[in-house]
Short mmCIF file of C-alpha atoms in Angstrom, two decimals:
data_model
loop_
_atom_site.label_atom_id
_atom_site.label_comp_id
_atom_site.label_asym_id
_atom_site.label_seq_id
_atom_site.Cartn_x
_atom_site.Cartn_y
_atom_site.Cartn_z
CA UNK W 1003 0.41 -18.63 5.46
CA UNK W 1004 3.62 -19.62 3.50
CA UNK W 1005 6.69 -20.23 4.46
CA UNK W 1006 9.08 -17.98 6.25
CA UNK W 1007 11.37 -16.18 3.46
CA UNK W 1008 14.58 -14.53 5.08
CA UNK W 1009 13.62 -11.24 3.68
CA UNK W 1010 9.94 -9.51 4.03
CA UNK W 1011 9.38 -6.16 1.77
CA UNK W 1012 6.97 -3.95 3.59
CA UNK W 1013 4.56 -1.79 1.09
CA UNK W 1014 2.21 0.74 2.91
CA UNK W 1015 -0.79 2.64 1.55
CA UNK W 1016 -1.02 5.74 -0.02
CA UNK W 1017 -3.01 6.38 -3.25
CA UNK W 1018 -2.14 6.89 -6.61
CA UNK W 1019 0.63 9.13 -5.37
CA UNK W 1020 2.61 6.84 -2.89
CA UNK W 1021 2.42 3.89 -5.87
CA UNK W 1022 4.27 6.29 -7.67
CA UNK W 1023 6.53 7.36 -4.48
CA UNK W 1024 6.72 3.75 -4.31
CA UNK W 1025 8.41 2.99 -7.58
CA UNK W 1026 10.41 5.56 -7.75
CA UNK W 1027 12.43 4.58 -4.23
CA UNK W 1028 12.37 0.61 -5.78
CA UNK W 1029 13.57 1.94 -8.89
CA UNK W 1030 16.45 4.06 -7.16
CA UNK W 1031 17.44 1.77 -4.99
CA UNK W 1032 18.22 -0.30 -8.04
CA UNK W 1033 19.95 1.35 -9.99
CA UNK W 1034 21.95 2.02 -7.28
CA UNK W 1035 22.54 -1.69 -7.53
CA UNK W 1036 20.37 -3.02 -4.47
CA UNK W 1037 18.56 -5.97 -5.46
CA UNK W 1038 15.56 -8.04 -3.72
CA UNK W 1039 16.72 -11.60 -2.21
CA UNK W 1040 15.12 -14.33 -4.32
CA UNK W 1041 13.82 -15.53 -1.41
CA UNK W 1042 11.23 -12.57 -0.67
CA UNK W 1043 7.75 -12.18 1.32
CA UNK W 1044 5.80 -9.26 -0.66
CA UNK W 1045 3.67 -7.58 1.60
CA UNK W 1046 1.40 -5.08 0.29
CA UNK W 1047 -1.51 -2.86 1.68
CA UNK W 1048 -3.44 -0.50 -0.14
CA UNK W 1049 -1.18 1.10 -2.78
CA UNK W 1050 1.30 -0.90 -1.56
CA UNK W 1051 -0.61 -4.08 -3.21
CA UNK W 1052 -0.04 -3.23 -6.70
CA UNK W 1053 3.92 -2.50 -6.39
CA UNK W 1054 4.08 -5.67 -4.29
CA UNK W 1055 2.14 -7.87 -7.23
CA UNK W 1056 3.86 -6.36 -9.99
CA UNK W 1057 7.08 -6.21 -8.31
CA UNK W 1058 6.63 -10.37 -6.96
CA UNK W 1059 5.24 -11.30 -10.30
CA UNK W 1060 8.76 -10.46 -11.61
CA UNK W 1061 8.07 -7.11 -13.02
CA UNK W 1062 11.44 -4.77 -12.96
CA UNK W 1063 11.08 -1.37 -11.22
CA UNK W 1064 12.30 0.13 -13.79
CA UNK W 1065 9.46 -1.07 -15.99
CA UNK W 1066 7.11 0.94 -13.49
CA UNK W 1067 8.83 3.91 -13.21
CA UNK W 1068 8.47 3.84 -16.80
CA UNK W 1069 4.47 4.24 -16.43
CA UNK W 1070 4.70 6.25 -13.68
CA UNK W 1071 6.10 8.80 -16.10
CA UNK W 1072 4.32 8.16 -18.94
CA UNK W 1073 1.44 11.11 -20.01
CA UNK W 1074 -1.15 11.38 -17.76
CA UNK W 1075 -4.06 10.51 -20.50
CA UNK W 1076 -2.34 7.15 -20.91
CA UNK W 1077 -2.48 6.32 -17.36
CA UNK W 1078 -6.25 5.01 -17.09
CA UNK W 1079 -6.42 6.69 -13.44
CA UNK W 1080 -9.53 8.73 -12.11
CA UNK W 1081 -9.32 11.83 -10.04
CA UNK W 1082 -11.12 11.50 -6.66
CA UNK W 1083 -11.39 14.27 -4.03
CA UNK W 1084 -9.82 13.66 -0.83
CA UNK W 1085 -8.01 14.71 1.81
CA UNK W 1086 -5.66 12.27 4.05
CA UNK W 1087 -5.42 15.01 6.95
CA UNK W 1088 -9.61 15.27 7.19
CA UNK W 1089 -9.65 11.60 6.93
CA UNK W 1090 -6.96 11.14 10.13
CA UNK W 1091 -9.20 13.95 11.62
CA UNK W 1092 -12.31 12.30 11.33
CA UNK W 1093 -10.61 8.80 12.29
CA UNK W 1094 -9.70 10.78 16.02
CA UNK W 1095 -13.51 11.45 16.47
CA UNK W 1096 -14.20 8.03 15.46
CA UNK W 1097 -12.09 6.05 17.62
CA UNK W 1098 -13.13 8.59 20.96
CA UNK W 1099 -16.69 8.09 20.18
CA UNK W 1100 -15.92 3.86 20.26
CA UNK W 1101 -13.74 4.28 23.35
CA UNK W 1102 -10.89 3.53 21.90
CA UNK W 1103 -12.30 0.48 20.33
CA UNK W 1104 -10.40 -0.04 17.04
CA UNK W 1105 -12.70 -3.00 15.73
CA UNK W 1106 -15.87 -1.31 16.35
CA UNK W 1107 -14.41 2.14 14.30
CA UNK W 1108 -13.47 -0.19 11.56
CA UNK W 1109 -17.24 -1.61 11.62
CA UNK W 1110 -18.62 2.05 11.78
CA UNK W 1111 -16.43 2.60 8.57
CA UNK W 1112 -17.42 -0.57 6.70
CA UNK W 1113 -20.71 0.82 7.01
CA UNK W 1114 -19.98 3.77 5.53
CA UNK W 1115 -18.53 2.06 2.69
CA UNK W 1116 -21.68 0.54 2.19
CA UNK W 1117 -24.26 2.84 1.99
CA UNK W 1118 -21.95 5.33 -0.11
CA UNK W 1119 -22.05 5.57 -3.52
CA UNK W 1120 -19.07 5.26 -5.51
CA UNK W 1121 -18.18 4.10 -9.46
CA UNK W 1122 -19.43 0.35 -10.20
CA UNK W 1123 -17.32 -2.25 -9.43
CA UNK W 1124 -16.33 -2.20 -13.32
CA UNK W 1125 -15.63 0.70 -13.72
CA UNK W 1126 -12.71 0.14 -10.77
CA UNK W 1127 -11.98 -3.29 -12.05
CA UNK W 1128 -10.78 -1.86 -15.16
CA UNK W 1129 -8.58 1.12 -13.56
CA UNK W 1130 -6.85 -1.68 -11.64
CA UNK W 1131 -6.39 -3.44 -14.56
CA UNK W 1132 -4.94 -0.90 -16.13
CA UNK W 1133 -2.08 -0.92 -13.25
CA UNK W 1134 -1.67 -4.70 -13.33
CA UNK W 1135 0.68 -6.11 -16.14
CA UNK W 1136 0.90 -9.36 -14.53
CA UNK W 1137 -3.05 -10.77 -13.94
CA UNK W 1138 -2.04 -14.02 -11.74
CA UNK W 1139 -0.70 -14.33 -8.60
CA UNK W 1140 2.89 -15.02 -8.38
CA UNK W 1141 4.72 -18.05 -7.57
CA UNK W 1142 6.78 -15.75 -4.76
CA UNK W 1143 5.22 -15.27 -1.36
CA UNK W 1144 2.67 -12.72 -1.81
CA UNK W 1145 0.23 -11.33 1.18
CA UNK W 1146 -2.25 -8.47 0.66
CA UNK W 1147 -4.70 -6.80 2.99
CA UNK W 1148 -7.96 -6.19 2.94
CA UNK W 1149 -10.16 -5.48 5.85
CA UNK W 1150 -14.30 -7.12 6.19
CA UNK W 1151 -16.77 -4.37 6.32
CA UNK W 1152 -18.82 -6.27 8.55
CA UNK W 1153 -16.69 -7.35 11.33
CA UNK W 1154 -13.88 -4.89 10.83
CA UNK W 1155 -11.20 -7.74 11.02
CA UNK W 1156 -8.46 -8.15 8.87
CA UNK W 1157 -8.34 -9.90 5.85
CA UNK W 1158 -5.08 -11.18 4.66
CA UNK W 1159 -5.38 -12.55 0.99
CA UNK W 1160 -2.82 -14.85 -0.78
CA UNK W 1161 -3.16 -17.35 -3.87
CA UNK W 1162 -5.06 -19.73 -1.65
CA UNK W 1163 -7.68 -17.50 -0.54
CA UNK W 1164 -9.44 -18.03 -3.49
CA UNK W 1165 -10.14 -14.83 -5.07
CA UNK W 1166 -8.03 -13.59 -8.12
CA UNK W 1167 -5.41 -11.43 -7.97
CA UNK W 1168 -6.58 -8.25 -9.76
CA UNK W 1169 -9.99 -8.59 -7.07
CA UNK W 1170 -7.26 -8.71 -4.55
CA UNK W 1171 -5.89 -5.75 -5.30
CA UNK W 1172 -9.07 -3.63 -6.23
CA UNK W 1173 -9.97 -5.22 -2.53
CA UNK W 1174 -6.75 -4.14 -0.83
CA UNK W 1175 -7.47 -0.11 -2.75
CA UNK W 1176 -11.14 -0.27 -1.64
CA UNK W 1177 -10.95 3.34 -0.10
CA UNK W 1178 -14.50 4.19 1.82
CA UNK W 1179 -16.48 6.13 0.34
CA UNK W 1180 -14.42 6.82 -2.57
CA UNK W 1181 -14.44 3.23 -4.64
CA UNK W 1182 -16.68 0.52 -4.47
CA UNK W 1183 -16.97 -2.79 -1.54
CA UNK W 1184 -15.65 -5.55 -2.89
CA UNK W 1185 -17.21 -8.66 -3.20
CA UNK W 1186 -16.20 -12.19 -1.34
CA UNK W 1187 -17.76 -15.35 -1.34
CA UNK W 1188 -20.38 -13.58 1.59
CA UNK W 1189 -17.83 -11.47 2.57
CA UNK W 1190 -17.57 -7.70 1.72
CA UNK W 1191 -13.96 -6.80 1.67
CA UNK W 1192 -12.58 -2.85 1.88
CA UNK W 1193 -9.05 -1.02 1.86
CA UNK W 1194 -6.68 -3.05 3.75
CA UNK W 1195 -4.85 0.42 5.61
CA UNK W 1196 -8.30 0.62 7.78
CA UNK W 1197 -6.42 -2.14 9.58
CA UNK W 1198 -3.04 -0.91 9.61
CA UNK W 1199 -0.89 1.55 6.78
CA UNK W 1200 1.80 -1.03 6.58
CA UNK W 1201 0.71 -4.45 8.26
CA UNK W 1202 4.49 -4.21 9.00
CA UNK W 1203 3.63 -7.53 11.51
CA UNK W 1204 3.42 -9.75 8.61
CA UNK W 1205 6.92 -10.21 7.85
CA UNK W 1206 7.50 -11.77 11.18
CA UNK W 1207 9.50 -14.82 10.45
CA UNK W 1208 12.22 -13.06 8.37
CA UNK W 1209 15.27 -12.30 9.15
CA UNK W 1210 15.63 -8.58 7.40
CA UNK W 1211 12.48 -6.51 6.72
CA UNK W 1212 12.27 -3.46 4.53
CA UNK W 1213 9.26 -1.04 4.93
CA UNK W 1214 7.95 1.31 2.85
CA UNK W 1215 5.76 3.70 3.97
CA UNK W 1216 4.39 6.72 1.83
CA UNK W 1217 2.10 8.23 4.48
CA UNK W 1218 4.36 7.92 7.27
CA UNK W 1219 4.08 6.81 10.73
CA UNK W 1220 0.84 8.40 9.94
CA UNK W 1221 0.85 8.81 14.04
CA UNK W 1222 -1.93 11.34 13.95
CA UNK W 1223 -4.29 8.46 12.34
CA UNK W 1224 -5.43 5.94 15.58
CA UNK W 1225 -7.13 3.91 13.20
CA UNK W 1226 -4.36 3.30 11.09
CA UNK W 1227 -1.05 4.31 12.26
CA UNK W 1228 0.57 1.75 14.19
CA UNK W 1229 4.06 1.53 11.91
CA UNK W 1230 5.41 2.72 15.01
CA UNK W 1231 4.64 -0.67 17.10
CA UNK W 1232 4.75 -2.78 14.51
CA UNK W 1233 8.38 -1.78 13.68
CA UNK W 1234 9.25 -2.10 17.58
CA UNK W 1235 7.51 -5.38 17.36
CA UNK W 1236 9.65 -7.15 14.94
CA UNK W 1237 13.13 -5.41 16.19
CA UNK W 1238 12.05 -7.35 19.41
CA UNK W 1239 12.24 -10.68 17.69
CA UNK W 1240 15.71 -9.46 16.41
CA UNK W 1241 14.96 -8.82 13.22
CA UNK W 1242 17.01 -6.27 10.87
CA UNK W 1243 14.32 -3.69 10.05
CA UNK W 1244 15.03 -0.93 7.45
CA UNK W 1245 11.59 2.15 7.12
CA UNK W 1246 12.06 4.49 4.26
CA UNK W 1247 9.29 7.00 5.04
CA UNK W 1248 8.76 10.44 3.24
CA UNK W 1249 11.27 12.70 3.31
CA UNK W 1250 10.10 16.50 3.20
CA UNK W 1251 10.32 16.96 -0.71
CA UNK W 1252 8.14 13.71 -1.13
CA UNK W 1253 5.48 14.82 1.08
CA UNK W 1254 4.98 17.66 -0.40
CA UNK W 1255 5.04 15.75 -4.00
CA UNK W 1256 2.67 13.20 -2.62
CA UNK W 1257 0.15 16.14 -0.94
CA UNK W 1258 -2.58 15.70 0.78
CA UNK W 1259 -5.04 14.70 -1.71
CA UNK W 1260 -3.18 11.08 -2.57
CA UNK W 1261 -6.17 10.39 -4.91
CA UNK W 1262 -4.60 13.16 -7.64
CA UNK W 1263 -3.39 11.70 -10.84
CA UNK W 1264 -1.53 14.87 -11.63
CA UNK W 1265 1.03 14.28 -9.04
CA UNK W 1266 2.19 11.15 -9.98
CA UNK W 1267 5.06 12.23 -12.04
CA UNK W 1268 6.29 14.54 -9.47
CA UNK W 1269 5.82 11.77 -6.65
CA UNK W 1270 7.88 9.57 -8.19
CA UNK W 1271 10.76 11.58 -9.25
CA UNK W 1272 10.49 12.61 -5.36
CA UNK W 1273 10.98 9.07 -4.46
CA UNK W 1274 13.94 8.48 -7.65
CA UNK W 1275 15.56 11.40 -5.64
CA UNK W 1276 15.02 10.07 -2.04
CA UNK W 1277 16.51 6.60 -2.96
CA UNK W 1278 20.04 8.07 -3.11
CA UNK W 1279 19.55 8.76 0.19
CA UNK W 1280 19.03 5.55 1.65
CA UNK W 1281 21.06 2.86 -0.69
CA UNK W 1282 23.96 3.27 0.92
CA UNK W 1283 22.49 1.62 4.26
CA UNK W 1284 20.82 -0.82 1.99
CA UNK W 1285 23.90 -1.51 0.30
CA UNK W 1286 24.78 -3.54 3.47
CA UNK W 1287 21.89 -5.62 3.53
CA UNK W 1288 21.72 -7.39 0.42
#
């Protein structure tokens, strides 16, 4: 893993939706005039994964917002039925029939993504594309998560691991079920959230950690939601930990179907809007 940057930004999952949720709190927060050390660990997961490349490749949040709000034919995204509550229900059932045995629910759910049929792997590869302006990894810290089908561990991917970045991504958005396995050396590689929402524990080694997280705590989700013990966790060590989670008008921009194209616009004015809320605090920690 690299270094140990002084400040870690946290990006959580949450479909097309919370990238636009996403953007919309990075661009508020800068135009409120907060700015990102130089010195920065991205961490991305899911949705978080393509703010966190764009955003360490250089990429102004301002330029995203821009997308975010252009017309929705322009966009290159797919609708996909969904539901995040049925998915957290189903994830309960899961985890009691294991025992409580998180590794062996993720392994149940890598099979799943195996045997389901979803669009062909170009087909995704060129919606991702579509999201990436930036195709290499960055020269800035970068760590995204993916999670092996097979063994249900985590995968954390980084310019060393070999695989490019846009595969990265597509591997870190890999939803069961919905979009296709991903490819790796022998490995097959799925969404990065069936680990954790946030992987919040990977910016252990900075000082000041900001998370955002556009499903939450997502406490309902025992697969997933363990934002709540990873930002415990690294307040032990002593870091500075800042969560920006949802407020009540972006949860009911981002809705329950995160997979919707047609909420983007809406989700990310949500998030413009909810950034006024929190820069004063950030303010403090530049």
């Amino acid at each position: 893993m690299p270094g140990h940057p002084s400040f870690s930004l946290v990006l959580g999952g949450g479909g097309v939706t919370g990238i636009a949720w996403l953007t919309g709190v990075m661009a508020g927060l800068v135009r409120a005039g907060w700015r990102l050390p130089g010195q920065t660990r991205f961490v991305g997961t899911s949705a978080g994964s393509v703010v966190a490349a764009e955003l360490s490749n250089g990429v102004p949040a301002e330029e995203l917002l821009a997308r975010q709000l252009m017309p929705p034919q322009t966009r290159g995204e797919q609708y996909r039925p969904y539901s995040q509550r049925e998915a957290d229900a189903k994830n309960v059932v899961l985890v009691n029939k294991t025992g409580g045995d998180l590794r062996a629910a993720r392994q149940r759910i890598g099979a799943f993504a195996l045997r389901s049929e979803t669009p062909d792997l170009a087909t995704r590869r060129e919606i991702i594309q579509s999201r990436l302006s930036m195709p290499e990894w960055p020269d800035a810290s970068l760590l995204l998560t993916a999670v092996d089908v097979v063994t249900g561990e985590r995968v954390v991917l980084q310019r060393a691991s070999g695989l490019t970045l846009l595969d990265a991504v597509m591997a870190s958005c890999a939803v069961p079920g919905v979009w296709p396995v991903v490819p790796f050396d022998d490995r097959g590689l799925m969404d990065g959230g069936l680990h954790s929402m946030t992987n919040a524990d990977l910016a252990l080694g900075s000082t000041h950690a900001l998370i955002l997280a556009p499903l939450g705590y997502s406490e309902g989700n025992p697969v997933s939601g363990h934002l709540r013990s990873e930002e415990a966790a690294l307040r032990a060590t002593g870091m500075d930990v800042h969560v920006i989670v949802p407020d009540e008008q972006s949860q009911e921009a981002i809705g329950d179907n995160v997979l919707d194209p047609s909420r983007i616009e809406e989700s990310a004015h949500a998030g413009l809007r909810q950034s006024e809320r929190e820069r004063k605090e950030l303010g403090k920690k530049k």
